[in-house]
mmCIF file of C-alpha atoms and ligand atoms in Angstrom:
data_model
loop_
_atom_site.group_PDB
_atom_site.id
_atom_site.type_symbol
_atom_site.label_atom_id
_atom_site.label_comp_id
_atom_site.label_asym_id
_atom_site.label_seq_id
_atom_site.Cartn_x
_atom_site.Cartn_y
_atom_site.Cartn_z
ATOM 1 C CA MET A 1 -99.807 176.709 2.278
ATOM 2 C CA SER A 2 -102.497 174.564 4.131
ATOM 3 C CA ILE A 3 -101.055 172.012 6.597
ATOM 4 C CA ILE A 4 -102.510 169.129 4.057
ATOM 5 C CA THR A 5 -100.806 170.922 1.039
ATOM 6 C CA ASP A 6 -97.439 170.600 3.229
ATOM 7 C CA VAL A 7 -98.087 166.839 3.966
ATOM 8 C CA ILE A 8 -98.935 165.918 0.669
ATOM 9 C CA GLU A 9 -95.528 167.687 -0.796
ATOM 10 C CA SER A 10 -93.394 166.402 1.822
ATOM 11 C CA THR A 11 -94.552 162.591 1.273
ATOM 12 C CA LYS A 12 -93.911 163.295 -2.577
ATOM 13 C CA ALA A 13 -90.326 164.368 -1.771
ATOM 14 C CA ILE A 14 -89.505 161.285 0.450
ATOM 15 C CA ILE A 15 -91.080 159.007 -1.879
ATOM 16 C CA GLN A 16 -88.843 160.772 -4.221
ATOM 17 C CA GLY A 17 -85.722 160.506 -2.377
ATOM 18 C CA MET A 18 -86.391 156.640 -1.690
ATOM 19 C CA GLY A 19 -87.039 156.379 -5.530
ATOM 20 C CA VAL A 20 -83.594 156.970 -5.868
ATOM 21 C CA THR A 21 -81.973 155.249 -2.988
ATOM 22 C CA LEU A 22 -83.712 152.266 -3.656
ATOM 23 C CA SER A 23 -82.668 152.332 -7.463
ATOM 24 C CA TYR A 24 -78.826 152.157 -6.046
ATOM 25 C CA ILE A 25 -79.496 148.576 -4.407
ATOM 26 C CA PRO A 26 -79.411 146.667 -7.513
ATOM 27 C CA LYS A 27 -76.514 148.285 -8.952
ATOM 28 C CA ARG A 28 -72.825 147.529 -8.696
ATOM 29 C CA LYS A 29 -70.840 148.474 -5.192
ATOM 30 C CA TRP A 30 -67.729 150.626 -5.176
ATOM 31 C CA THR A 31 -67.554 150.664 -1.816
ATOM 32 C CA VAL A 32 -64.270 148.862 -0.324
ATOM 33 C CA GLU A 33 -63.494 147.878 2.963
ATOM 34 C CA TYR A 34 -60.327 149.908 3.117
ATOM 35 C CA PRO A 35 -57.424 149.179 4.854
ATOM 36 C CA ASP A 36 -59.043 145.171 5.572
ATOM 37 C CA GLU A 37 -59.570 145.251 1.501
ATOM 38 C CA PRO A 38 -56.543 146.977 -1.063
ATOM 39 C CA VAL A 39 -58.060 150.144 -2.424
ATOM 40 C CA THR A 40 -57.164 149.657 -6.523
ATOM 41 C CA MET A 41 -55.191 152.968 -7.620
ATOM 42 C CA GLN A 42 -55.998 154.259 -11.310
ATOM 43 C CA PRO A 43 -52.658 154.381 -13.059
ATOM 44 C CA ARG A 44 -52.476 158.339 -13.513
ATOM 45 C CA TYR A 45 -52.988 158.859 -9.761
ATOM 46 C CA ARG A 46 -50.542 161.356 -8.021
ATOM 47 C CA GLY A 47 -49.453 159.943 -5.055
ATOM 48 C CA GLN A 48 -46.504 160.750 -2.731
ATOM 49 C CA HIS A 49 -43.432 161.078 -4.841
ATOM 50 C CA LEU A 50 -40.709 158.857 -5.995
ATOM 51 C CA LEU A 51 -37.232 159.403 -6.411
ATOM 52 C CA HIS A 52 -35.787 157.177 -9.132
ATOM 53 C CA VAL A 53 -32.324 155.920 -9.085
ATOM 54 C CA ASP A 54 -30.536 154.518 -12.302
ATOM 55 C CA GLU A 55 -29.658 150.867 -13.254
ATOM 56 C CA LEU A 56 -26.400 150.791 -10.771
ATOM 57 C CA GLY A 57 -28.933 152.335 -7.883
ATOM 58 C CA ARG A 58 -27.286 156.115 -8.237
ATOM 59 C CA GLU A 59 -29.571 158.842 -8.030
ATOM 60 C CA LYS A 60 -30.821 160.468 -10.925
ATOM 61 C CA CYS A 61 -31.697 163.951 -9.082
ATOM 62 C CA VAL A 62 -28.924 166.547 -9.962
ATOM 63 C CA ALA A 63 -29.762 169.036 -7.824
ATOM 64 C CA CYS A 64 -31.055 171.623 -10.739
ATOM 65 C CA TYR A 65 -33.528 173.244 -8.848
ATOM 66 C CA LEU A 66 -36.004 173.385 -11.918
ATOM 67 C CA CYS A 67 -38.744 171.503 -9.958
ATOM 68 C CA ALA A 68 -38.418 173.311 -6.916
ATOM 69 C CA ALA A 69 -38.791 176.830 -9.123
ATOM 70 C CA ALA A 70 -42.094 174.974 -10.725
ATOM 71 C CA CYS A 71 -43.224 174.166 -7.654
ATOM 72 C CA PRO A 72 -46.467 176.778 -6.982
ATOM 73 C CA SER A 73 -46.517 175.920 -3.257
ATOM 74 C CA GLU A 74 -43.020 176.452 -2.617
ATOM 75 C CA CYS A 75 -42.888 172.834 -0.895
ATOM 76 C CA ILE A 76 -39.666 171.825 -2.336
ATOM 77 C CA TYR A 77 -36.089 171.847 -0.314
ATOM 78 C CA ILE A 78 -32.946 171.059 -1.997
ATOM 79 C CA VAL A 79 -29.370 171.496 -0.631
ATOM 80 C CA ALA A 80 -26.699 170.742 -3.851
ATOM 81 C CA ALA A 81 -23.908 168.477 -3.146
ATOM 82 C CA ASP A 82 -20.408 167.537 -4.989
ATOM 83 C CA ASP A 83 -19.601 163.977 -5.174
ATOM 84 C CA PRO A 84 -16.224 164.303 -6.993
ATOM 85 C CA ARG A 85 -15.592 160.210 -6.747
ATOM 86 C CA PRO A 86 -15.580 157.789 -9.989
ATOM 87 C CA PRO A 87 -18.765 157.812 -11.289
ATOM 88 C CA THR A 88 -19.533 154.185 -10.590
ATOM 89 C CA GLU A 89 -18.891 154.959 -6.828
ATOM 90 C CA ARG A 90 -20.982 158.300 -6.873
ATOM 91 C CA ILE A 91 -24.129 158.745 -4.995
ATOM 92 C CA GLY A 92 -25.772 160.584 -8.166
ATOM 93 C CA VAL A 93 -25.512 159.890 -11.840
ATOM 94 C CA ASP A 94 -23.378 162.893 -11.873
ATOM 95 C CA GLU A 95 -20.947 164.992 -9.294
ATOM 96 C CA ARG A 96 -23.903 167.331 -8.420
ATOM 97 C CA TYR A 97 -26.721 165.415 -6.579
ATOM 98 C CA ALA A 98 -29.117 166.413 -3.687
ATOM 99 C CA ALA A 99 -27.553 166.080 -0.238
ATOM 100 C CA VAL A 100 -31.017 166.913 0.900
ATOM 101 C CA TYR A 101 -34.500 166.797 -1.088
ATOM 102 C CA ASN A 102 -37.554 167.398 1.262
ATOM 103 C CA ILE A 103 -40.834 167.760 0.123
ATOM 104 C CA ASP A 104 -43.406 169.375 2.850
ATOM 105 C CA TYR A 105 -46.963 167.233 2.127
ATOM 106 C CA GLY A 106 -48.361 169.960 3.987
ATOM 107 C CA ARG A 107 -48.263 172.446 1.322
ATOM 108 C CA CYS A 108 -47.769 169.988 -1.457
ATOM 109 C CA ILE A 109 -51.160 169.919 -3.805
ATOM 110 C CA PHE A 110 -50.328 167.196 -6.043
ATOM 111 C CA CYS A 111 -50.108 169.184 -9.165
ATOM 112 C CA GLY A 112 -47.201 167.565 -10.760
ATOM 113 C CA TYR A 113 -45.375 170.478 -11.894
ATOM 114 C CA CYS A 114 -42.124 169.373 -10.545
ATOM 115 C CA VAL A 115 -42.735 165.797 -12.393
ATOM 116 C CA GLU A 116 -43.196 167.856 -15.323
ATOM 117 C CA ALA A 117 -40.167 170.022 -14.988
ATOM 118 C CA CYS A 118 -37.384 167.581 -14.114
ATOM 119 C CA PRO A 119 -35.226 167.145 -17.172
ATOM 120 C CA LYS A 120 -33.613 163.760 -15.569
ATOM 121 C CA ASP A 121 -36.945 161.715 -14.738
ATOM 122 C CA ALA A 122 -35.552 161.807 -11.197
ATOM 123 C CA ILE A 123 -39.190 162.215 -9.659
ATOM 124 C CA THR A 124 -42.567 160.678 -10.372
ATOM 125 C CA HIS A 125 -45.614 160.701 -8.640
ATOM 126 C CA GLY A 126 -46.184 157.309 -6.962
ATOM 127 C CA TYR A 127 -49.237 155.709 -5.742
ATOM 128 C CA ASN A 128 -49.130 156.425 -1.842
ATOM 129 C CA PHE A 129 -51.982 158.120 -0.368
ATOM 130 C CA GLU A 130 -51.863 157.150 3.092
ATOM 131 C CA LEU A 131 -49.936 160.156 4.610
ATOM 132 C CA SER A 132 -52.117 160.925 7.508
ATOM 133 C CA VAL A 133 -50.020 161.765 10.499
ATOM 134 C CA TYR A 134 -50.818 163.227 13.972
ATOM 135 C CA SER A 135 -47.996 166.033 14.015
ATOM 136 C CA ARG A 136 -47.828 168.693 11.028
ATOM 137 C CA ALA A 137 -43.963 168.211 11.212
ATOM 138 C CA ASP A 138 -44.364 164.567 9.835
ATOM 139 C CA LEU A 139 -45.900 165.654 6.897
ATOM 140 C CA LEU A 140 -42.296 166.970 6.275
ATOM 141 C CA LYS A 141 -40.714 163.869 3.860
ATOM 142 C CA THR A 142 -37.006 163.633 3.633
ATOM 143 C CA LYS A 143 -35.096 162.036 0.689
ATOM 144 C CA ASP A 144 -34.708 158.805 2.386
ATOM 145 C CA ASP A 145 -38.515 159.034 2.631
ATOM 146 C CA LEU A 146 -39.006 159.749 -0.978
ATOM 147 C CA LEU A 147 -36.454 157.313 -2.615
ATOM 148 C CA ILE A 148 -37.745 154.638 -4.426
ATOM 149 C CA THR A 149 -35.171 152.408 -2.949
ATOM 150 C CA LYS A 150 -36.165 153.077 0.520
ATOM 151 C CA GLN A 151 -39.888 153.272 0.234
ATOM 152 C CA LEU A 152 -41.761 150.081 1.224
ATOM 153 C CA GLN A 153 -44.962 149.271 -0.732
ATOM 154 C CA SER A 154 -48.083 149.379 1.260
ATOM 155 C CA LYS A 155 -50.375 146.106 1.173
ATOM 156 C CA ASN A 156 -53.528 148.598 1.391
ATOM 157 C CA TYR A 157 -53.828 149.381 -2.330
ATOM 158 C CA ARG A 158 -52.685 148.013 -5.695
ATOM 159 C CA VAL A 159 -52.529 149.625 -9.103
ATOM 160 C CA ALA A 160 -55.127 149.184 -11.956
ATOM 161 C CA LEU A 161 -53.612 147.708 -15.196
ATOM 162 C CA SER A 162 -53.152 149.892 -17.902
ATOM 163 C CA HIS A 163 -52.064 149.481 -21.492
ATOM 164 C CA GLU A 164 -51.132 153.081 -21.318
ATOM 165 C CA ASP A 165 -46.806 154.327 -20.873
ATOM 166 C CA VAL A 166 -47.406 155.204 -17.221
ATOM 167 C CA ASP A 167 -44.401 156.835 -16.001
ATOM 168 C CA SER A 168 -45.079 156.392 -12.248
ATOM 169 C CA GLU A 169 -43.801 153.004 -10.331
ATOM 170 C CA TYR A 170 -43.840 151.811 -7.010
ATOM 171 C CA LYS A 171 -41.868 148.791 -6.463
ATOM 172 C CA GLU A 172 -41.351 146.258 -3.846
ATOM 173 C CA VAL A 173 -38.521 146.733 -2.215
HETATM 174 S S1 SF4 B 1 -46.969 168.311 -6.804
HETATM 175 FE FE1 SF4 B 1 -46.915 170.574 -7.104
HETATM 176 S S2 SF4 B 1 -47.309 171.187 -5.146
HETATM 177 FE FE2 SF4 B 1 -46.192 168.898 -5.183
HETATM 178 S S3 SF4 B 1 -44.256 169.036 -4.959
HETATM 179 FE FE3 SF4 B 1 -44.428 169.204 -7.030
HETATM 180 S S4 SF4 B 1 -44.677 171.118 -7.962
HETATM 181 FE FE4 SF4 B 1 -44.781 171.271 -5.666
HETATM 182 S S1 SF4 B 2 -35.602 166.073 -9.157
HETATM 183 FE FE1 SF4 B 2 -35.371 166.812 -11.182
HETATM 184 S S2 SF4 B 2 -35.607 168.948 -11.580
HETATM 185 FE FE2 SF4 B 2 -35.714 168.381 -9.361
HETATM 186 S S3 SF4 B 2 -33.751 168.809 -8.880
HETATM 187 FE FE3 SF4 B 2 -33.586 166.684 -9.373
HETATM 188 S S4 SF4 B 2 -33.065 166.717 -11.445
HETATM 189 FE FE4 SF4 B 2 -33.444 168.854 -10.933
#
């Protein structure tokens, strides 16, 4: 190929490329100035998990280990315990509850299998995506990090309106 052909082909490629770039200028922009502006999360987004409580504030988890068994990454660690007190005074809805419930977000792939496996609707995905940390050890979240009554709502995102029945929720506490 001669130099002239080279120059012509390169110029054509540049014009084509610029054409694509310029065609996007009048289109609607989706860039969000995060964290100055909140990000809009879609209702089915799978973020950091939430451990739920019932209307009396009792933990729904009964430490059955089904979520841990379903987890392909083996990143859920549970220690079961018994709470023999009367039902209204218990930590959980049942005598058996999870004294320890950890999820290692260094391994979690956000597949949702744990949510599907839970027979008590005790665990769902929330919307929190702000999981960046400086130390890998900090990716291990404990029950206190996951309980819906203890997680704090970040101001950096909101959830898109949905007419679907969404099973995840993230409450301001
Ligand atoms: S979302 Fe998937 S990988 Fe993460 S804890 Fe649940 S089952 Fe395990
Ligand atoms: S979160 Fe659900 S599946 Fe997992 S141990 Fe608790 S009750 Fe069982």
